[in-house]
CSV table of C-alpha atoms in Angstrom, one decimal:
chain,number,residue,atom,x,y,z
A,1,UNK,CA,-26.4,-14.6,3.5
A,2,UNK,CA,-23.5,-12.8,1.7
A,3,UNK,CA,-21.2,-11.0,3.8
A,4,UNK,CA,-21.2,-7.1,3.4
A,5,UNK,CA,-18.7,-6.2,0.7
A,6,UNK,CA,-18.0,-9.8,-0.4
A,7,UNK,CA,-18.1,-8.9,-4.0
A,8,UNK,CA,-15.9,-5.8,-3.6
A,9,UNK,CA,-13.3,-7.9,-1.7
A,10,UNK,CA,-13.3,-10.6,-4.3
A,11,UNK,CA,-12.8,-8.2,-7.1
A,12,UNK,CA,-10.3,-6.2,-5.3
A,13,UNK,CA,-8.2,-9.2,-4.5
A,14,UNK,CA,-8.3,-10.6,-8.1
A,15,UNK,CA,-7.6,-7.2,-9.5
A,16,UNK,CA,-4.5,-6.7,-7.3
A,17,UNK,CA,-3.4,-10.2,-7.9
A,18,UNK,CA,-3.5,-9.7,-11.8
A,19,UNK,CA,-1.6,-6.3,-11.4
A,20,UNK,CA,1.2,-8.0,-9.5
A,21,UNK,CA,1.8,-10.3,-12.6
A,22,UNK,CA,2.8,-7.1,-14.4
A,23,UNK,CA,4.8,-5.6,-11.6
A,24,UNK,CA,6.7,-8.8,-11.1
A,25,UNK,CA,7.7,-8.9,-14.7
A,26,UNK,CA,8.9,-5.3,-14.6
A,27,UNK,CA,10.6,-5.8,-11.4
A,28,UNK,CA,13.1,-8.3,-12.9
A,29,UNK,CA,13.9,-5.9,-15.8
A,30,UNK,CA,17.0,-3.8,-15.5
A,31,UNK,CA,15.3,-0.8,-17.2
A,32,UNK,CA,12.0,-0.1,-15.7
A,33,UNK,CA,11.0,2.9,-17.8
A,34,UNK,CA,11.5,5.3,-15.0
A,35,UNK,CA,10.4,9.0,-15.1
A,36,UNK,CA,10.2,11.8,-12.7
A,37,UNK,CA,7.0,13.4,-11.7
A,38,UNK,CA,6.3,17.1,-10.9
A,39,UNK,CA,7.1,16.4,-7.2
A,40,UNK,CA,10.6,14.7,-8.2
A,41,UNK,CA,9.2,11.2,-7.1
A,42,UNK,CA,9.8,8.4,-9.5
A,43,UNK,CA,7.2,6.6,-11.6
A,44,UNK,CA,7.8,3.5,-13.7
A,45,UNK,CA,6.0,1.7,-16.5
A,46,UNK,CA,4.8,-0.6,-13.8
A,47,UNK,CA,3.0,2.2,-12.0
A,48,UNK,CA,1.0,3.0,-15.3
A,49,UNK,CA,0.3,-0.5,-16.2
A,50,UNK,CA,-0.8,-1.7,-12.9
A,51,UNK,CA,-3.1,1.4,-12.5
A,52,UNK,CA,-4.7,0.7,-16.0
A,53,UNK,CA,-5.4,-3.0,-15.2
A,54,UNK,CA,-6.9,-2.3,-11.7
A,55,UNK,CA,-9.1,0.6,-12.8
A,56,UNK,CA,-10.3,-1.4,-15.7
A,57,UNK,CA,-11.5,-4.1,-13.5
A,58,UNK,CA,-13.1,-1.7,-11.0
A,59,UNK,CA,-14.9,0.2,-13.9
A,60,UNK,CA,-16.2,-3.2,-15.2
A,61,UNK,CA,-17.7,-4.3,-11.9
A,62,UNK,CA,-18.6,-0.9,-10.2
A,63,UNK,CA,-19.1,1.6,-13.0
A,64,UNK,CA,-20.7,4.3,-10.8
A,65,UNK,CA,-17.7,4.2,-8.1
A,66,UNK,CA,-15.2,7.0,-8.0
A,67,UNK,CA,-11.6,6.1,-8.1
A,68,UNK,CA,-8.7,8.1,-6.6
A,69,UNK,CA,-5.4,6.9,-8.3
A,70,UNK,CA,-1.9,8.1,-8.0
A,71,UNK,CA,-1.0,8.3,-11.7
A,72,UNK,CA,-2.4,10.2,-14.7
A,73,UNK,CA,-1.8,9.6,-18.4
A,74,UNK,CA,-0.8,13.0,-19.8
A,75,UNK,CA,2.8,12.0,-20.3
A,76,UNK,CA,1.9,8.8,-22.1
A,77,UNK,CA,-0.4,10.9,-24.5
A,78,UNK,CA,2.8,13.0,-25.5
A,79,UNK,CA,5.3,10.1,-25.5
A,80,UNK,CA,4.4,7.5,-28.2
A,81,UNK,CA,7.4,5.3,-27.4
A,82,UNK,CA,6.5,5.2,-23.7
A,83,UNK,CA,2.9,4.6,-24.3
A,84,UNK,CA,3.7,1.8,-26.7
A,85,UNK,CA,6.1,0.2,-24.1
A,86,UNK,CA,3.2,0.2,-21.5
A,87,UNK,CA,0.8,-1.1,-23.8
A,88,UNK,CA,2.9,-4.0,-24.8
A,89,UNK,CA,3.1,-4.9,-21.1
A,90,UNK,CA,-0.6,-4.6,-20.3
A,91,UNK,CA,-2.0,-6.4,-23.4
A,92,UNK,CA,-0.3,-9.6,-22.4
A,93,UNK,CA,-1.5,-9.6,-18.8
A,94,UNK,CA,-4.2,-12.0,-17.8
A,95,UNK,CA,-5.1,-14.4,-15.0
A,96,UNK,CA,-4.5,-18.1,-15.8
A,97,UNK,CA,-8.0,-18.9,-14.7
A,98,UNK,CA,-10.5,-18.0,-17.5
A,99,UNK,CA,-13.4,-17.5,-15.1
A,100,UNK,CA,-11.4,-15.1,-12.8
A,101,UNK,CA,-10.1,-13.2,-15.9
A,102,UNK,CA,-13.8,-12.9,-17.0
A,103,UNK,CA,-14.8,-11.4,-13.6
A,104,UNK,CA,-12.3,-8.5,-14.2
A,105,UNK,CA,-13.6,-7.9,-17.7
A,106,UNK,CA,-10.9,-9.6,-19.7
A,107,UNK,CA,-7.8,-7.8,-21.0
A,108,UNK,CA,-7.5,-4.1,-21.6
A,109,UNK,CA,-8.7,-3.7,-25.3
A,110,UNK,CA,-6.5,-1.1,-26.8
A,111,UNK,CA,-4.2,1.9,-26.2
A,112,UNK,CA,-7.2,4.1,-26.0
A,113,UNK,CA,-8.8,2.2,-23.2
A,114,UNK,CA,-5.4,2.0,-21.5
A,115,UNK,CA,-5.1,5.8,-21.3
A,116,UNK,CA,-8.8,6.1,-20.4
A,117,UNK,CA,-8.4,3.7,-17.5
A,118,UNK,CA,-5.4,5.4,-16.2
A,119,UNK,CA,-7.1,8.9,-16.2
A,120,UNK,CA,-10.2,7.4,-14.5
A,121,UNK,CA,-8.2,7.6,-11.3
A,122,UNK,CA,-8.7,11.4,-11.2
A,123,UNK,CA,-11.3,11.4,-8.5
A,124,UNK,CA,-11.3,14.1,-5.9
A,125,UNK,CA,-12.2,12.0,-3.0
A,126,UNK,CA,-14.3,13.3,0.0
A,127,UNK,CA,-16.7,12.2,2.7
A,128,UNK,CA,-19.6,11.0,0.5
A,129,UNK,CA,-20.1,8.1,-1.7
A,130,UNK,CA,-18.0,5.0,-2.7
A,131,UNK,CA,-14.3,5.8,-3.5
A,132,UNK,CA,-11.5,3.5,-4.4
A,133,UNK,CA,-8.0,4.6,-3.4
A,134,UNK,CA,-5.3,3.0,-5.6
A,135,UNK,CA,-1.5,3.0,-5.4
A,136,UNK,CA,-0.4,0.8,-8.3
A,137,UNK,CA,3.2,0.6,-7.1
A,138,UNK,CA,3.6,1.8,-3.5
A,139,UNK,CA,7.2,2.1,-2.7
A,140,UNK,CA,8.5,2.9,-6.1
A,141,UNK,CA,12.0,3.6,-4.7
A,142,UNK,CA,12.1,0.2,-3.3
A,143,UNK,CA,10.8,-1.3,-6.4
A,144,UNK,CA,13.6,0.3,-8.3
A,145,UNK,CA,16.4,-0.8,-5.9
A,146,UNK,CA,15.0,-4.4,-5.6
A,147,UNK,CA,13.4,-4.0,-2.2
A,148,UNK,CA,9.9,-4.2,-0.9
A,149,UNK,CA,6.9,-2.7,-2.7
A,150,UNK,CA,3.0,-3.2,-2.6
A,151,UNK,CA,0.0,-2.9,-4.8
A,152,UNK,CA,-2.4,-1.2,-2.8
A,153,UNK,CA,-6.3,-0.9,-3.1
A,154,UNK,CA,-9.0,0.2,-0.7
A,155,UNK,CA,-12.6,1.0,-0.7
A,156,UNK,CA,-13.8,4.1,1.2
A,157,UNK,CA,-17.5,4.6,1.8
A,158,UNK,CA,-18.7,7.9,3.2
A,159,UNK,CA,-15.1,8.6,4.4
A,160,UNK,CA,-14.6,5.2,6.1
A,161,UNK,CA,-12.3,2.5,4.8
A,162,UNK,CA,-14.5,-0.7,4.3
A,163,UNK,CA,-12.2,-2.9,2.1
A,164,UNK,CA,-8.5,-3.1,1.9
A,165,UNK,CA,-6.1,-5.2,-0.3
A,166,UNK,CA,-2.3,-5.2,-0.3
A,167,UNK,CA,-0.3,-7.3,-2.7
A,168,UNK,CA,3.2,-7.7,-1.6
A,169,UNK,CA,5.2,-9.8,-4.0
A,170,UNK,CA,8.5,-9.9,-2.0
A,171,UNK,CA,7.3,-10.7,1.5
A,172,UNK,CA,7.3,-14.3,2.6
A,173,UNK,CA,4.1,-16.2,2.4
A,174,UNK,CA,4.7,-17.7,5.8
A,175,UNK,CA,2.9,-15.4,8.3
A,176,UNK,CA,5.1,-16.6,11.1
A,177,UNK,CA,8.3,-15.4,9.4
A,178,UNK,CA,9.6,-12.5,11.6
A,179,UNK,CA,11.0,-9.4,10.0
A,180,UNK,CA,14.8,-8.9,10.1
A,181,UNK,CA,17.0,-5.7,9.4
A,182,UNK,CA,17.5,-7.3,6.0
A,183,UNK,CA,13.8,-7.6,5.1
A,184,UNK,CA,13.5,-4.2,3.3
A,185,UNK,CA,17.2,-4.3,1.8
A,186,UNK,CA,18.2,-4.5,-1.8
A,187,UNK,CA,18.1,-8.0,-3.2
A,188,UNK,CA,14.6,-9.0,-2.4
A,189,UNK,CA,12.8,-11.7,-4.6
A,190,UNK,CA,9.4,-12.8,-5.5
A,191,UNK,CA,10.5,-16.5,-5.9
A,192,UNK,CA,9.4,-19.6,-4.3
A,193,UNK,CA,7.7,-19.0,-0.9
A,194,UNK,CA,7.3,-15.3,-1.5
A,195,UNK,CA,4.2,-13.2,-2.4
A,196,UNK,CA,1.4,-12.5,-0.1
A,197,UNK,CA,-2.1,-10.9,-0.4
A,198,UNK,CA,-3.3,-9.2,2.6
A,199,UNK,CA,-7.0,-8.2,2.9
A,200,UNK,CA,-9.6,-6.9,5.3
A,201,UNK,CA,-13.3,-5.9,5.4
A,202,UNK,CA,-14.4,-3.4,8.1
A,203,UNK,CA,-15.7,-5.5,11.0
A,204,UNK,CA,-14.7,-8.8,9.7
A,205,UNK,CA,-11.0,-9.1,10.6
A,206,UNK,CA,-7.8,-9.2,8.6
A,207,UNK,CA,-6.5,-12.2,6.5
A,208,UNK,CA,-3.6,-13.3,4.2
A,209,UNK,CA,-3.2,-15.8,1.4
A,210,UNK,CA,-0.5,-16.5,-1.1
A,211,UNK,CA,-0.3,-14.4,-4.3
A,212,UNK,CA,-1.0,-16.6,-7.3
A,213,UNK,CA,-1.5,-16.3,-11.1
A,214,UNK,CA,-5.1,-17.4,-11.4
A,215,UNK,CA,-8.2,-17.8,-9.3
A,216,UNK,CA,-8.0,-17.3,-5.6
A,217,UNK,CA,-7.2,-20.8,-5.0
A,218,UNK,CA,-6.0,-20.6,-1.3
A,219,UNK,CA,-8.4,-20.0,1.5
A,220,UNK,CA,-8.0,-16.9,3.7
A,221,UNK,CA,-6.0,-17.2,6.7
A,222,UNK,CA,-6.8,-14.9,9.6
A,223,UNK,CA,-4.0,-12.8,10.9
A,224,UNK,CA,-3.5,-10.9,14.1
A,225,UNK,CA,-1.1,-8.4,15.6
A,226,UNK,CA,1.1,-9.6,18.6
A,227,UNK,CA,-0.4,-9.2,21.8
A,228,UNK,CA,1.9,-6.8,23.8
A,229,UNK,CA,1.5,-5.0,27.0
A,230,UNK,CA,3.3,-1.9,28.4
A,231,UNK,CA,5.4,-4.3,30.6
A,232,UNK,CA,7.0,-6.0,27.6
A,233,UNK,CA,7.0,-3.2,25.1
A,234,UNK,CA,10.9,-3.5,25.0
A,235,UNK,CA,10.5,-6.6,23.0
A,236,UNK,CA,8.8,-4.8,20.2
A,237,UNK,CA,10.2,-4.6,16.6
A,238,UNK,CA,9.8,-1.2,15.0
A,239,UNK,CA,9.2,-0.7,11.3
A,240,UNK,CA,9.8,2.7,9.5
A,241,UNK,CA,10.3,4.1,5.9
A,242,UNK,CA,13.5,3.2,4.2
A,243,UNK,CA,13.9,6.7,2.9
A,244,UNK,CA,15.0,9.2,5.6
A,245,UNK,CA,13.2,11.8,3.5
A,246,UNK,CA,9.9,10.0,4.2
A,247,UNK,CA,10.2,9.6,8.0
A,248,UNK,CA,12.7,10.8,10.6
A,249,UNK,CA,15.1,8.0,11.5
A,250,UNK,CA,16.7,9.9,14.3
A,251,UNK,CA,13.3,10.5,15.8
A,252,UNK,CA,12.5,6.9,15.6
A,253,UNK,CA,15.7,5.9,17.4
A,254,UNK,CA,14.9,8.4,20.1
A,255,UNK,CA,11.4,6.9,20.6
A,256,UNK,CA,12.7,3.4,20.7
A,257,UNK,CA,15.3,4.5,23.4
A,258,UNK,CA,12.6,6.0,25.5
A,259,UNK,CA,10.6,2.7,25.3
A,260,UNK,CA,13.8,0.7,26.1
A,261,UNK,CA,13.6,-1.0,22.7
A,262,UNK,CA,17.0,-2.3,21.6
A,263,UNK,CA,16.2,-4.1,18.5
A,264,UNK,CA,17.2,-2.2,15.4
A,265,UNK,CA,14.3,-0.7,13.3
A,266,UNK,CA,13.3,-2.6,10.1
A,267,UNK,CA,13.4,-0.1,7.2
A,268,UNK,CA,11.4,-1.0,4.3
A,269,UNK,CA,9.4,0.8,1.5
A,270,UNK,CA,5.5,0.7,1.0
A,271,UNK,CA,2.6,-0.6,3.0
A,272,UNK,CA,4.3,-3.9,3.2
A,273,UNK,CA,5.1,-2.4,6.7
A,274,UNK,CA,1.3,-2.4,7.6
A,275,UNK,CA,0.8,-5.9,6.4
A,276,UNK,CA,3.9,-7.2,8.4
A,277,UNK,CA,2.8,-5.8,11.8
A,278,UNK,CA,-0.7,-6.9,11.1
A,279,UNK,CA,0.4,-10.4,11.0
A,280,UNK,CA,2.9,-10.0,13.9
A,281,UNK,CA,6.1,-10.2,11.9
A,282,UNK,CA,6.9,-6.7,13.3
A,283,UNK,CA,4.9,-4.6,15.9
A,284,UNK,CA,5.0,-0.8,15.5
A,285,UNK,CA,5.1,1.2,12.3
A,286,UNK,CA,6.1,5.0,12.6
A,287,UNK,CA,5.9,7.6,10.0
A,288,UNK,CA,7.2,10.7,11.5
A,289,UNK,CA,7.3,14.3,10.3
A,290,UNK,CA,10.8,15.2,8.7
A,291,UNK,CA,11.9,18.7,10.1
A,292,UNK,CA,12.1,21.1,7.2
A,293,UNK,CA,10.0,19.1,5.0
A,294,UNK,CA,6.3,20.0,4.5
A,295,UNK,CA,4.5,17.0,3.2
A,296,UNK,CA,0.9,15.9,3.2
A,297,UNK,CA,0.3,12.3,3.1
A,298,UNK,CA,-1.9,10.7,0.3
A,299,UNK,CA,-4.9,8.7,1.0
A,300,UNK,CA,-3.6,5.9,-1.4
A,301,UNK,CA,-0.5,5.5,0.8
A,302,UNK,CA,-2.3,4.4,3.8
A,303,UNK,CA,-6.0,3.4,3.3
A,304,UNK,CA,-5.7,-0.3,2.8
A,305,UNK,CA,-2.9,-0.7,5.4
A,306,UNK,CA,-4.7,1.4,8.0
A,307,UNK,CA,-7.7,-0.9,7.7
A,308,UNK,CA,-5.7,-4.2,7.8
A,309,UNK,CA,-3.9,-3.2,10.9
A,310,UNK,CA,-7.1,-2.1,12.7
A,311,UNK,CA,-8.8,-5.3,11.8
A,312,UNK,CA,-5.9,-7.3,12.9
A,313,UNK,CA,-6.3,-5.8,16.5
A,314,UNK,CA,-4.2,-2.6,16.2
A,315,UNK,CA,-4.7,1.0,16.5
A,316,UNK,CA,-3.6,3.6,13.9
A,317,UNK,CA,-3.5,7.2,14.6
A,318,UNK,CA,-1.4,10.4,13.6
A,319,UNK,CA,1.2,11.7,15.9
A,320,UNK,CA,-1.4,13.7,17.9
A,321,UNK,CA,-3.6,10.6,18.5
A,322,UNK,CA,-6.2,11.4,15.9
A,323,UNK,CA,-7.5,8.6,13.6
A,324,UNK,CA,-6.6,9.1,10.0
A,325,UNK,CA,-9.3,10.8,8.2
A,326,UNK,CA,-9.8,9.5,4.5
A,327,UNK,CA,-12.9,11.8,4.0
A,328,UNK,CA,-11.0,15.0,3.2
A,329,UNK,CA,-10.1,14.5,-0.4
A,330,UNK,CA,-7.1,12.9,-2.1
A,331,UNK,CA,-4.8,13.7,1.0
A,332,UNK,CA,-4.7,13.2,4.7
A,333,UNK,CA,-4.6,17.0,5.2
A,334,UNK,CA,-6.1,16.6,8.6
A,335,UNK,CA,-3.3,14.5,9.9
A,336,UNK,CA,0.4,14.6,10.6
A,337,UNK,CA,2.5,11.4,10.6
A,338,UNK,CA,1.3,7.9,11.5
A,339,UNK,CA,1.6,5.7,14.6
A,340,UNK,CA,0.4,2.2,14.2
A,341,UNK,CA,0.9,-0.3,17.0
A,342,UNK,CA,-0.9,-3.2,19.0
A,343,UNK,CA,-3.9,-1.9,21.0
A,344,UNK,CA,-2.2,-2.7,24.4
A,345,UNK,CA,0.9,-0.4,23.7
A,346,UNK,CA,-0.3,2.3,21.3
A,347,UNK,CA,-0.9,4.8,24.0
A,348,UNK,CA,2.6,4.3,25.4
A,349,UNK,CA,4.2,4.5,21.9
A,350,UNK,CA,2.2,7.7,21.3
A,351,UNK,CA,3.3,9.1,24.6
A,352,UNK,CA,7.0,8.6,23.6
A,353,UNK,CA,6.3,10.0,20.0
A,354,UNK,CA,4.8,13.1,21.5
A,355,UNK,CA,7.7,13.6,24.0
A,356,UNK,CA,10.3,13.3,21.4
A,357,UNK,CA,8.6,15.6,19.0
A,358,UNK,CA,8.0,18.1,21.8
A,359,UNK,CA,11.8,18.0,22.5
A,360,UNK,CA,12.4,18.8,18.9
A,361,UNK,CA,10.1,21.8,19.1
A,362,UNK,CA,11.8,23.0,22.3
A,363,UNK,CA,15.3,22.7,20.8
A,364,UNK,CA,14.6,25.0,17.8
């Protein structure tokens, strides 16, 4: 009997793997075709190209599903040179295995299909139906500086994440390799021994396999978070966003001090943090509100990672303890911040988070 969502997982893994062929090619270029969006965040030719490739594969296999993607193609319709640059990247991307490529519908046919695929990510999201959440290059700033990034895809059904896939080209394949303070710094590589594909299906656990160039040739390897109790929480490794504008570094330091954690936090971009703690390379991921910055998280920035951590034995909540709600549209407007940790210590970490944030409120 076929496992629930087996087809969706297979297509999602192949689609993400194919998209990383493009992102890795752009990663090694000095000029990455960078633009600034309306919110001042950067976007590259890799973001547009990867979104087109993944959405084309979803539409081929699940034509009735809604897609919520980060990018849209209006700029490309107005900029012939940029559109041509992206098309030249996308048209040459295909998996080495013909059968796997056929599953995804083959190459994108022309510039018209390119633009249509990108704009098909304009779904509104919500609590009903099948909705794919896509971030084609999560951690664009890390991508630009030569750090960590991820290609992220999740299937949300009636508001609940059912399938999650993360392609992390610059993380080690070895699940036992611990994070270090250098893991998110400039100078990362997708060379030998690098590139991992994380995945999870609700109720079926989390897994990893090496990223490849063709069929999914390596079997899934189950992954699990490190088992920690409140008594040994001082041995935990924290992960946080590389950018101080994305998460309060000073609050993370204060929370670590409360928990008697002396190891320095590992700062890296993207949902690679979720994958890293899911396989016990790190332990706790905090994304904390930045004072003076009103920001609502997007569903594509968390959906896949949230499921992978929970299926690996962790708990994911916001800073108030509520689960992340992916049924409210394109954003997590019902949540503030993220606290992800092993089940045995999540409550303790959350207690410290609340205490530090309360002190900040009292000190205004």
